[in-house]
Coordinates of C-alpha atoms in Angstrom, one line a residue:
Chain A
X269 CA -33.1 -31.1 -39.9
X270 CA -32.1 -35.0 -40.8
X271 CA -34.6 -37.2 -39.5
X272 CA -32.9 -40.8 -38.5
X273 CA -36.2 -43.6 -39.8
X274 CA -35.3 -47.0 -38.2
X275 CA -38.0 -49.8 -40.3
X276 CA -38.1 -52.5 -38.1
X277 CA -40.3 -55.3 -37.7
X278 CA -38.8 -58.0 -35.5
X279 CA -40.4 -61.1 -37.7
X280 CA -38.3 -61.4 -41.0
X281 CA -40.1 -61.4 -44.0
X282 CA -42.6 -58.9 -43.4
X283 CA -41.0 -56.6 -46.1
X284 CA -38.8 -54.7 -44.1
X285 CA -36.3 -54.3 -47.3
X286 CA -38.8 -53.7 -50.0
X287 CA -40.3 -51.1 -47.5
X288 CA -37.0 -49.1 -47.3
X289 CA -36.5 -48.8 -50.9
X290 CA -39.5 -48.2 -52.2
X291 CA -40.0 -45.7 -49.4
X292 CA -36.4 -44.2 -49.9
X293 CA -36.8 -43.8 -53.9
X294 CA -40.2 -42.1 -53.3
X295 CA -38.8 -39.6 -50.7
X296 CA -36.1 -38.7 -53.4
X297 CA -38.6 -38.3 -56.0
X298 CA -40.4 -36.1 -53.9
X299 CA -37.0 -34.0 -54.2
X300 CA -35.2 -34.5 -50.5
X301 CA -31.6 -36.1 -50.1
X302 CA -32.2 -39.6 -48.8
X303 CA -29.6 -42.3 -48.1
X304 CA -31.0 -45.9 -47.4
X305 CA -28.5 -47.8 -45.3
X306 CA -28.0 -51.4 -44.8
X307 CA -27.8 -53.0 -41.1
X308 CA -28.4 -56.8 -42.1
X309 CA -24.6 -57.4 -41.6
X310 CA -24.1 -61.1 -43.2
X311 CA -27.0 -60.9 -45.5
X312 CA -27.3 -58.3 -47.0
X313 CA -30.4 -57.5 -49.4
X314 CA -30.9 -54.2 -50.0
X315 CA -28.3 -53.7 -52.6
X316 CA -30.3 -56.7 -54.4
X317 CA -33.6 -54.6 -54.6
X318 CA -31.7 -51.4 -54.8
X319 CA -30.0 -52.9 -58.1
X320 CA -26.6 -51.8 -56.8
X321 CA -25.2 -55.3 -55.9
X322 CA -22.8 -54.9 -58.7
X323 CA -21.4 -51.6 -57.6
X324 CA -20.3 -52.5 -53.6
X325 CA -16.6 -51.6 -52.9
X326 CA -16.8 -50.9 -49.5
X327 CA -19.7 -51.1 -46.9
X328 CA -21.2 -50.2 -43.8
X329 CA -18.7 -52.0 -41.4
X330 CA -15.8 -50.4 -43.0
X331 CA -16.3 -47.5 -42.4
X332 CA -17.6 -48.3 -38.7
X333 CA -13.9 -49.8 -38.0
X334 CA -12.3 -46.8 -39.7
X335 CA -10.9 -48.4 -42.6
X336 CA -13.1 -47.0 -45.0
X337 CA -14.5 -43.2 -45.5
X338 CA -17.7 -42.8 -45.7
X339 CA -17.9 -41.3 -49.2
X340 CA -16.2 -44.1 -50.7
X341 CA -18.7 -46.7 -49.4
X342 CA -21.8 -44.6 -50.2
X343 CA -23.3 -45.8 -54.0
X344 CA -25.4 -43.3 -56.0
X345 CA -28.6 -44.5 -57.6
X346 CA -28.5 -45.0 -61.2
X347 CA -31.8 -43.7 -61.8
X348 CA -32.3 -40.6 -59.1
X349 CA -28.9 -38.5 -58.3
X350 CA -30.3 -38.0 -54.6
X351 CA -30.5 -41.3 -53.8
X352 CA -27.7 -43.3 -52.1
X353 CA -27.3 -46.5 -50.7
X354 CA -25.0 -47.6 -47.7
X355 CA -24.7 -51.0 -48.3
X356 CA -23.9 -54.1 -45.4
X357 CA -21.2 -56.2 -45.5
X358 CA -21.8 -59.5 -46.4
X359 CA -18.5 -61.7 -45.2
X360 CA -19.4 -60.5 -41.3
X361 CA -21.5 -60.4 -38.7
X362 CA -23.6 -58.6 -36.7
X363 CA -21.0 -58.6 -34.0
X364 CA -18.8 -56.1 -36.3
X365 CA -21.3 -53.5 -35.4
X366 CA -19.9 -50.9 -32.4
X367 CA -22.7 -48.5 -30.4
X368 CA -20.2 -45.8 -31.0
X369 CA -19.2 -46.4 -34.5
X370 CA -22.7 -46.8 -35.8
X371 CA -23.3 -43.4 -34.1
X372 CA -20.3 -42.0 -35.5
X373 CA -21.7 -42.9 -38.9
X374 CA -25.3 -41.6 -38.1
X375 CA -24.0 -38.4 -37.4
X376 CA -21.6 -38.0 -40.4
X377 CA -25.0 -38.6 -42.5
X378 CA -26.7 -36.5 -41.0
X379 CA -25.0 -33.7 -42.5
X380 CA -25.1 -35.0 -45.8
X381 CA -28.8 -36.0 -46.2
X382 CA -32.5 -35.2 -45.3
X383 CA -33.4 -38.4 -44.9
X384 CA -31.3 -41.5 -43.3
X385 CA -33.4 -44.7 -43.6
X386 CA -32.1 -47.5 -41.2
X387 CA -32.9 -51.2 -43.0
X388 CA -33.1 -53.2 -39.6
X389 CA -32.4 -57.3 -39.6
X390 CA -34.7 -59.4 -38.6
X391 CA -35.0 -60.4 -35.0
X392 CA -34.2 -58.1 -31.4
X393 CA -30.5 -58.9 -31.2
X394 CA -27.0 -56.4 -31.6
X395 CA -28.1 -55.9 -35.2
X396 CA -31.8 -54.7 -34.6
X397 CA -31.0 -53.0 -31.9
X398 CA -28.2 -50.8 -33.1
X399 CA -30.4 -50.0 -36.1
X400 CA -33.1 -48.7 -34.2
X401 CA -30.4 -47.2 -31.3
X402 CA -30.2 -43.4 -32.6
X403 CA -33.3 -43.3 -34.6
X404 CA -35.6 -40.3 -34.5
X405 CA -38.6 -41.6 -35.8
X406 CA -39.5 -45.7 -36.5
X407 CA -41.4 -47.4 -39.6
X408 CA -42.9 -50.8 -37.8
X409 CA -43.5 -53.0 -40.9
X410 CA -46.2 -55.1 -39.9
X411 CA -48.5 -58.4 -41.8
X412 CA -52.0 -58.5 -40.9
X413 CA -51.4 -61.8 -38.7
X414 CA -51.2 -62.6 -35.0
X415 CA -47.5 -63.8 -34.9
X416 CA -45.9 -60.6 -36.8
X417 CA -48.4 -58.1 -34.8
X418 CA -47.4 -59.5 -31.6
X419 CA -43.4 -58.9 -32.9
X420 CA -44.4 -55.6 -33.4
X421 CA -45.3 -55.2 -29.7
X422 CA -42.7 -56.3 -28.5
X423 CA -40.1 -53.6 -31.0
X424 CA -42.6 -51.5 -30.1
X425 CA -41.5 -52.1 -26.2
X426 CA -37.7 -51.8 -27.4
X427 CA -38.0 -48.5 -29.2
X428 CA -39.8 -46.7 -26.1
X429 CA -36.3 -48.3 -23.8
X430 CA -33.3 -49.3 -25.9
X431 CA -33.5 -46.1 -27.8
X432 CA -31.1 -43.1 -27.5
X433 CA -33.7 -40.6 -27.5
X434 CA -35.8 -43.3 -24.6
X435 CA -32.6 -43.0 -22.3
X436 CA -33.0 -39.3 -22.6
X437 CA -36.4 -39.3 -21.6
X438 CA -37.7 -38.4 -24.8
X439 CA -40.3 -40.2 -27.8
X440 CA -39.1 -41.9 -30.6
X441 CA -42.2 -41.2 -32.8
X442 CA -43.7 -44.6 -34.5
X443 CA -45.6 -45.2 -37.5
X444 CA -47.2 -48.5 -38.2
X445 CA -47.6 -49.7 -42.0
X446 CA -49.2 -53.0 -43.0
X447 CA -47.9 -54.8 -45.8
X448 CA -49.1 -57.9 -47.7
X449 CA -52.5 -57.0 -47.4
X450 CA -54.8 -59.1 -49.0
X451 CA -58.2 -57.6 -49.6
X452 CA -59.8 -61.0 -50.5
X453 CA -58.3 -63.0 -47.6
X454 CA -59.6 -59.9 -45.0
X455 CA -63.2 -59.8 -47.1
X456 CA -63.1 -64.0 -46.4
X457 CA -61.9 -62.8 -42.4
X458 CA -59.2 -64.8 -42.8
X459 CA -56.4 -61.9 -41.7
X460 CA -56.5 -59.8 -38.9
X461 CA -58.2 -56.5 -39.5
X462 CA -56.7 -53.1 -39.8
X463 CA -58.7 -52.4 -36.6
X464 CA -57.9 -55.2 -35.1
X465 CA -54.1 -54.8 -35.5
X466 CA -54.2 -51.0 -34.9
X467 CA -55.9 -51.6 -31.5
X468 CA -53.1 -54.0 -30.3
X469 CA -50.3 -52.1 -31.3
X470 CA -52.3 -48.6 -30.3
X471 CA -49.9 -46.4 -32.8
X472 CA -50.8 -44.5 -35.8
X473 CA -51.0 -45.6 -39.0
X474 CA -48.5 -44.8 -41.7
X475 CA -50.1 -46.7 -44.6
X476 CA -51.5 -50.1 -45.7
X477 CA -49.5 -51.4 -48.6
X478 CA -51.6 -54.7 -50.6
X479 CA -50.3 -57.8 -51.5
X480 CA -49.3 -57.3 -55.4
X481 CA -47.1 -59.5 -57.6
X482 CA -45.5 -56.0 -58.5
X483 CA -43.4 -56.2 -55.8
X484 CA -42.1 -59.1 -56.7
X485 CA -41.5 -58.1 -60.1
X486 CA -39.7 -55.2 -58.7
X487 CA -37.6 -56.6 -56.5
X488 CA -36.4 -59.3 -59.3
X489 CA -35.2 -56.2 -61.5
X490 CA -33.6 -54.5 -58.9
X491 CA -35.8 -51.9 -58.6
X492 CA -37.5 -50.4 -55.8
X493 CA -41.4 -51.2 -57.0
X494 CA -42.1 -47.1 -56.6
X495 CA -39.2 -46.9 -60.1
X496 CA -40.3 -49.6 -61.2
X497 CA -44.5 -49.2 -61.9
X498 CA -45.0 -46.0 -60.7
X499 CA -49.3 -46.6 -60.7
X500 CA -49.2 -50.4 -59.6
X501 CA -51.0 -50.5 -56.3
X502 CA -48.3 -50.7 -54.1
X503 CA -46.2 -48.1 -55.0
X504 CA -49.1 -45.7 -55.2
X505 CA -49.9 -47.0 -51.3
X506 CA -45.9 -46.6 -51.1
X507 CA -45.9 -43.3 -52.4
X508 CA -49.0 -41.9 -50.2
X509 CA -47.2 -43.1 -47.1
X510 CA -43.7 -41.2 -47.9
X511 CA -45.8 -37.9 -48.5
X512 CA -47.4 -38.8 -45.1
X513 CA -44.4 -38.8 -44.1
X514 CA -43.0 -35.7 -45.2
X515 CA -46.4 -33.9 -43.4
X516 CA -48.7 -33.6 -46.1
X517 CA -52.5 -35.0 -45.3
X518 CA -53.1 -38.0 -47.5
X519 CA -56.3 -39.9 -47.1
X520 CA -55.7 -43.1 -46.1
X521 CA -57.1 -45.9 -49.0
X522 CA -57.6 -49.5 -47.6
X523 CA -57.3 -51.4 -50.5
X524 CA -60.5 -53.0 -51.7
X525 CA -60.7 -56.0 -53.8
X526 CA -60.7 -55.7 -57.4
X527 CA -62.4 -58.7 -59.8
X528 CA -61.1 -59.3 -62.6
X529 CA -63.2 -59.9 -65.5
X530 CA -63.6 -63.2 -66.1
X531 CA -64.1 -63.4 -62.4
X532 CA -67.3 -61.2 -62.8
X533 CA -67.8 -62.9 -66.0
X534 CA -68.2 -66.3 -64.4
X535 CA -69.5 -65.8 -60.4
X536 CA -67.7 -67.7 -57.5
X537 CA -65.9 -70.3 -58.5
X538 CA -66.8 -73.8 -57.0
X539 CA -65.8 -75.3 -54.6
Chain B
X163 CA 28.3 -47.2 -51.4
X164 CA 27.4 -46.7 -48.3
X165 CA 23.8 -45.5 -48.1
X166 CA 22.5 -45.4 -44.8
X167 CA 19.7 -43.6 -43.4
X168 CA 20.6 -42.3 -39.9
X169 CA 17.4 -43.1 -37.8
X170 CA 16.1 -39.8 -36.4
X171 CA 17.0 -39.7 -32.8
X172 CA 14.3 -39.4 -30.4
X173 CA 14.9 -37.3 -27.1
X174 CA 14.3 -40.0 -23.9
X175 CA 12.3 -37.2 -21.6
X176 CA 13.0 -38.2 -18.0
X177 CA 10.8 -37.2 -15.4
X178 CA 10.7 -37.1 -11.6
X179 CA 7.5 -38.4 -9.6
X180 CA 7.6 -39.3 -6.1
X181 CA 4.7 -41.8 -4.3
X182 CA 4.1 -42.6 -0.7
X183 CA 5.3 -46.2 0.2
X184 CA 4.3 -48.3 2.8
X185 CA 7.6 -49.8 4.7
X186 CA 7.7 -53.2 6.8
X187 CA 10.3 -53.6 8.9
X188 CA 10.2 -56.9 9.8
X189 CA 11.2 -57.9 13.4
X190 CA 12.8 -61.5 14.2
X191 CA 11.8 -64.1 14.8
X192 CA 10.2 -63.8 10.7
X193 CA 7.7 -66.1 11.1
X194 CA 6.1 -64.3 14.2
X195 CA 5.9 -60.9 12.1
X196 CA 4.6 -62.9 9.1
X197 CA 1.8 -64.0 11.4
X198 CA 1.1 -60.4 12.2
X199 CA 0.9 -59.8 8.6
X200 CA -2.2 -62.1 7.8
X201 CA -3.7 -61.0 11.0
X202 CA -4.2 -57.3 8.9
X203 CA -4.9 -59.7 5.7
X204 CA -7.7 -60.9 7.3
X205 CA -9.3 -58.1 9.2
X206 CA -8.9 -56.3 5.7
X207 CA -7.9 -58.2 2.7
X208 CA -6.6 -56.7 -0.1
X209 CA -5.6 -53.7 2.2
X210 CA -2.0 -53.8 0.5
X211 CA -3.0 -54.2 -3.0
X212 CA -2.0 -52.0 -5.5
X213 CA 0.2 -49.3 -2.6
X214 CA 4.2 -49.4 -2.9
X215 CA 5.9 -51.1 -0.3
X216 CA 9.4 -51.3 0.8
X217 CA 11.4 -53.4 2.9
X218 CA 13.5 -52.1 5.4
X219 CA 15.9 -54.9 6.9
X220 CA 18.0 -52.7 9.2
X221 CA 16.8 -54.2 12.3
X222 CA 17.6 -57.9 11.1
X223 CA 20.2 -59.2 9.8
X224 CA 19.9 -61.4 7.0
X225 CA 21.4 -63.8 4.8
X226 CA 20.8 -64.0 0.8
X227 CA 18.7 -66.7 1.1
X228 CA 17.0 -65.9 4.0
X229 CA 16.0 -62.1 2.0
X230 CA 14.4 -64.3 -1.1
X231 CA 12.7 -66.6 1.1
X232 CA 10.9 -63.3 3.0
X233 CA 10.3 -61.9 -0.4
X234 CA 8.5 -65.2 -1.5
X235 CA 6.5 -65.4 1.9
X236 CA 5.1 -62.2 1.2
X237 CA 4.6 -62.6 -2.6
X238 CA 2.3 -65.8 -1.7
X239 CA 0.0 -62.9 0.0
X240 CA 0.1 -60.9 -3.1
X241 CA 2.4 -58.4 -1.4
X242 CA 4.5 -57.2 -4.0
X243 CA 7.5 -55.5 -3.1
X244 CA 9.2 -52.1 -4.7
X245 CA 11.8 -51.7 -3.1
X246 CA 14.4 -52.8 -0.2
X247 CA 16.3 -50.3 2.7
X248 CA 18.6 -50.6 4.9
X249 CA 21.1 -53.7 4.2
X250 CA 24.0 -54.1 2.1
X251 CA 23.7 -54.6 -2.0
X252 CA 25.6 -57.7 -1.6
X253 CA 23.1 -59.6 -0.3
X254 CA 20.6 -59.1 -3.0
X255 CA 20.4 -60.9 -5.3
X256 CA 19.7 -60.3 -9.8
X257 CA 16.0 -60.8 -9.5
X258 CA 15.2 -59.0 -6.3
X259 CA 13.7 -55.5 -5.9
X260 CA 16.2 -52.9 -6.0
X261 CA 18.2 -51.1 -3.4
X262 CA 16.7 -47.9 -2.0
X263 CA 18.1 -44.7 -0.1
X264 CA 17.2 -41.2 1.1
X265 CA 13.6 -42.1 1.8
X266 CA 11.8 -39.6 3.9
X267 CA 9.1 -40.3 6.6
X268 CA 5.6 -38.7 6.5
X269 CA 2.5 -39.7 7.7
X270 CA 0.1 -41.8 5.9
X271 CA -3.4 -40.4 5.4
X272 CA -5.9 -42.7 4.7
X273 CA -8.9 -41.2 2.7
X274 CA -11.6 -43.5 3.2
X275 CA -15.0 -42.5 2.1
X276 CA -16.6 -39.8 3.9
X277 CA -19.7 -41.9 5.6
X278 CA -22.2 -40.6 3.6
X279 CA -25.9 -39.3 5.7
X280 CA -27.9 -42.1 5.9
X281 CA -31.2 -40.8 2.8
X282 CA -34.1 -39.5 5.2
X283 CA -36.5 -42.8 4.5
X284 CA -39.7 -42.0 2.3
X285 CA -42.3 -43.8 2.7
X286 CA -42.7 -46.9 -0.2
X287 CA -45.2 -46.4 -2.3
X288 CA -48.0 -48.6 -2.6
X289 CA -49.1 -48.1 -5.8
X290 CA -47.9 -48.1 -9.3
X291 CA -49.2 -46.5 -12.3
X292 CA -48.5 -47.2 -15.8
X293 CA -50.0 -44.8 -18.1
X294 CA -48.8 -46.2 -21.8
X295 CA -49.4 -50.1 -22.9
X296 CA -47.1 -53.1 -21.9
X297 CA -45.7 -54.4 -24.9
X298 CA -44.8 -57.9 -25.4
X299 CA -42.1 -59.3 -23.8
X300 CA -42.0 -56.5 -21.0
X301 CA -42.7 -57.7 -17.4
X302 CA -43.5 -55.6 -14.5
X303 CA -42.7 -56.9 -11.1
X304 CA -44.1 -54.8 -8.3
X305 CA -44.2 -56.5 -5.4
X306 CA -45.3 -53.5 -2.4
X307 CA -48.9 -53.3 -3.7
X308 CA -51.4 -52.3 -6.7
X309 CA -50.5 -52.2 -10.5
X310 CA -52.9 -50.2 -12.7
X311 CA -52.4 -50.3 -16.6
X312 CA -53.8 -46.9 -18.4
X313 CA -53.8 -49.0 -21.7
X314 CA -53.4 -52.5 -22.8
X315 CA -51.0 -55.3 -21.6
X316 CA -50.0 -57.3 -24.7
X317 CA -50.4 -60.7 -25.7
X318 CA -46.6 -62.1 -24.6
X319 CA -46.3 -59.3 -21.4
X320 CA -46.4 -60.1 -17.5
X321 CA -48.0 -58.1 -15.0
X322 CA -46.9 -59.4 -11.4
X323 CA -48.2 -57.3 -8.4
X324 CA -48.1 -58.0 -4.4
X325 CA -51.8 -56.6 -4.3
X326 CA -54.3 -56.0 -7.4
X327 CA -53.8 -55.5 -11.1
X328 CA -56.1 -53.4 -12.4
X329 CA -55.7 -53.0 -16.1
X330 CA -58.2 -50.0 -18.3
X331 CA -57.4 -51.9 -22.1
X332 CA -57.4 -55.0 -23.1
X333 CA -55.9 -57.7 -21.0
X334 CA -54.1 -60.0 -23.3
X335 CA -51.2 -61.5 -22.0
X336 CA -50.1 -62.6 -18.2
X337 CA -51.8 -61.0 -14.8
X338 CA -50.6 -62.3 -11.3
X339 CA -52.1 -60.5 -8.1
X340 CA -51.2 -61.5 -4.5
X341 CA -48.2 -63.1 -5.2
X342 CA -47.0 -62.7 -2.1
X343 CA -49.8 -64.7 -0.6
X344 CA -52.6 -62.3 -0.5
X345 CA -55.1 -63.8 -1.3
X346 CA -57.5 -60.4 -1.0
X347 CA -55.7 -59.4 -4.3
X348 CA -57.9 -59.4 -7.3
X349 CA -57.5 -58.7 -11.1
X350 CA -59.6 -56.5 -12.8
X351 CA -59.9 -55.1 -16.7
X352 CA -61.4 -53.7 -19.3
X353 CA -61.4 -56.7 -21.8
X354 CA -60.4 -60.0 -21.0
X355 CA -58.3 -61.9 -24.0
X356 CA -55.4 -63.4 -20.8
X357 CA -53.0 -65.7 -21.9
X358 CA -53.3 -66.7 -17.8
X359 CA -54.8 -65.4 -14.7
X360 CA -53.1 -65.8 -11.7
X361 CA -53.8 -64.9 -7.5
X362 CA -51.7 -66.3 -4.4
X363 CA -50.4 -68.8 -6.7
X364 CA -54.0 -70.6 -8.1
X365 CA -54.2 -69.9 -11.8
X366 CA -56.0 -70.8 -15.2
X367 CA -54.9 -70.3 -18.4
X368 CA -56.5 -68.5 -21.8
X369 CA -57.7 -72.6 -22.6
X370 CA -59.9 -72.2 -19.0
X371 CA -61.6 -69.3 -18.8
X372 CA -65.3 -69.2 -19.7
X373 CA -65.5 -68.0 -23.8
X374 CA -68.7 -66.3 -23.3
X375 CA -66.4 -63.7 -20.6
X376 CA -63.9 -62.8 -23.7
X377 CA -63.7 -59.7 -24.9
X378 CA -66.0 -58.4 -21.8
X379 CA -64.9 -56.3 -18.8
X380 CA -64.3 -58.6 -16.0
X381 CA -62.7 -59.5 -12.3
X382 CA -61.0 -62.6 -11.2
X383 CA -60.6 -63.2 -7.6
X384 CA -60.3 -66.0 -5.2
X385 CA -63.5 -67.8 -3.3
X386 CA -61.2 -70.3 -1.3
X387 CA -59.4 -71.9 -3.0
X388 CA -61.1 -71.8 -6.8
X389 CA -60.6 -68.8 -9.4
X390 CA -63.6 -66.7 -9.9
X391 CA -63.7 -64.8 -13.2
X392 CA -67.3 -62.9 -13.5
X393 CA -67.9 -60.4 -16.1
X394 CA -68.2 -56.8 -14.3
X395 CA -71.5 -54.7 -14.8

């Protein structure tokens, strides 16, 4: 059965992007059919980290108004033959999206892929909400801080109303996953704790993905970070959360923080 | 050469359809009648929108003129009208309705709604129960009684009750009890972390409440007119 993964987040730049690539590439290592799609109309990213921003003909909103078919707008990844990409447009808006031609397109991939991961925009508008609108299951990307937990909340409140599957009465089934997490800054208490944030948002757990330069590094290449360094910490957290995902039991690592040597070498620092 | 495609010919399908009309047969003197009309208009207005109607002049006689100025009476009270019976084509004019014959009489049924059986009334609940957390930015107004929470209320959410709020999680965004001026209405939770506290209108906010009650169970209520908060147990 094709499960329909919204990863939403309602703050930008909590990693919503990195989150669907690296997740997507790790599910199509793991051998299923996954197709990451796009639904930041006007700026689009994914491509970017996806490395396929060279390769867009046609895009999401075409083939929403009809003028495009959805094979001809879907890209292949370079590196794993079942990943694909369904990229955004980038010349309009979030008002190009139609309720009934996003769920047309929903259910065309369904029967193509295993796996259909919705990269939401930013913010609770026509864009974040048609993303999340026939989702089966949702990824709420969350930073260990007051004002992107308290986001959360409130997507979580939209995907148990504004939801297809709410209106019928059923459960869209949520998983939270922190990212950016910065063992040092949470030793120092300076971040909210995975407890604390867990008791707020009082949903389970998905994975806890650390604050790594890797990412970066990734994303610059155009490579979702779980191609790109396969045992850098984040794509190993990345990679633990996608089997999760697919129903194994993985235990669940909080990252701890690692001194380097000169660090150990030398003591605290001064202040 | 002559090359010329011949356009394929397409068949014009003519169909028959027939529609109940209204007819007015308007009685001299004009005006009088016309009065009669906005007597209807304004016992039911909009009664003649969107039904046929056709004129029948065969009990006046009228001139050209007088036919357009009718017709323009009645289009200024968005009467719009099909068709006209029962005078000669010579008196109407390019860009009046057209002439009609062989209509039939019947009798106009009027479906209005069946009145529908008045619901046998229930009696309003008093109570409501919430058994999953509010989230930020939801707000529940309920204004016949009690509102207990089964879970937390989040930092950005409203609670607004007639009676108490009773909340088993943390509180941590906006309670108001008694808003309709009962001052008997208190708030109670698990944990208190409230953005503001409110009953029969008196309210602090998160800045006044006593730190040492934070993250404590606790009840807010009114002694006069000053918020309590004490911790409970």
């Amino acid at each position: 059965m094709a499960k329909v993964m919204v990863v939403t987040s309602g703050k930008g730049g909590v990693g919503k992007t990195t989150t669907t690539a690296a997740l997507g590439a790790a599910l199509a290592q793991g051998g299923q059919n996954v197709v990451v799609v796009d639904f930041d109309v006007g700026l689009r990213n994914l491509d970017l980290v996806m490395g396929a921003e060279r390769r867009v003909v046609f895009d999401l909103i075409n083939v929403v108004q009809g003028v495009a078919k959805l094979p001809q707008a879907l890209i292949r990844d370079k590196r794993l033959e079942n990943l694909w990409l369904l990229p955004a447009s980038q010349t309009r808006d979030k008002d190009a999206l139609t309720d009934e031609g996003v769920g047309r397109v929903i259910t065309e991939l369904k029967s193509r892929f295993d796996w259909i991961l919705c990269d939401s925009p930013a913010g609770i508008e026509r864009g974040a909400t048609l993303a999340m609108r026939y989702a089966d299951e949702a990824i709420i990307v969350t930073n260990p801080e007051v004002s992107s937990v308290r986001d959360s909340d409130r997507i979580i409140g939209m995907l148990d109303s504004k939801t297809v599957k709410a209106e019928r009465g059923e459960h869209v089934e949520k998983h939270v996953l922190i990212t950016r997490y910065d063992p040092a800054r949470a030793a120092r208490g300076e971040m909210l704790s995975i407890e604390d944030i867990l008791e707020i948002l009082a949903t389970p757990l998905l994975g806890i993905i650390p604050e790594s330069q890797d990412v970066l590094k990734a994303s610059n290449v155009g490579t979702p970070v779980t191609l790109n360094n396969t045992d850098s910490a984040p794509a190993r957290a990345y990679i633990d959360a996608s089997r999760r995902l697919m129903g194994e039991e993985v235990a669940m690592v909080v990252p701890a923080e690692r001194k380097s040597f000169m660090n150990r070498l030398l003591g605290r620092r001064a202040a | 050469m002559d090359v010329r495609a011949d356009p394929t010919r397409q068949l014009v399908r003519l169909r028959g359809r027939s529609y109940v009309a209204f007819v007015f047969s308007p009685v001299v003197p004009i005006v009088e009648w016309l009065a009669e009309i906005d007597a209807t208009l304004a016992r039911s207005p909009g009664y003649f929108v969107g039904k046929p109607i056709v004129l029948d002049l065969a009990s006046v006689d009228l001139s050209s003129s007088a036919i357009a100025h009718l017709l323009g009476s009645l289009n200024e009270r968005s009467i719009r009208v099909l068709g006209i019976e029962g005078v000669g084509e010579e008196r109407l004019g390019a860009n009046m309705p057209p002439l009609l014959t062989g209509g039939r009489a019947c009798v106009i049924t009027r479906n209005e709604p069946a009145q529908k059986p008045e619901p046998e009334a229930k009696p309003k609940p008093t109570s409501l129960l919430l058994d999953s957390p509010v989230r930020s930015g939801q707000s529940i107004v309920f204004m016949e009684g009690d509102v207990t929470v089964v879970g937390s209320v989040g930092s950005g959410a409203e609670i607004v009750a007639g009676g108490s709020i009773h909340i088993y999680g943390t509180l941590r965004g906006r309670a108001m009890a008694g808003v309709n001026g009962n001052s008997n209405a208190r708030i109670y939770c698990q944990k208190i972390e409230a953005e503001l506290l409110a009953i029969d209108g008196y309210y602090q906010t998160a800045e006044e409440i006593d730190e040492t009650l934070r993250n404590r169970p606790a009840q807010a209520w009114l002694q006069g007119d000053t918020m309590k908060i004490t911790p409970l147990n």
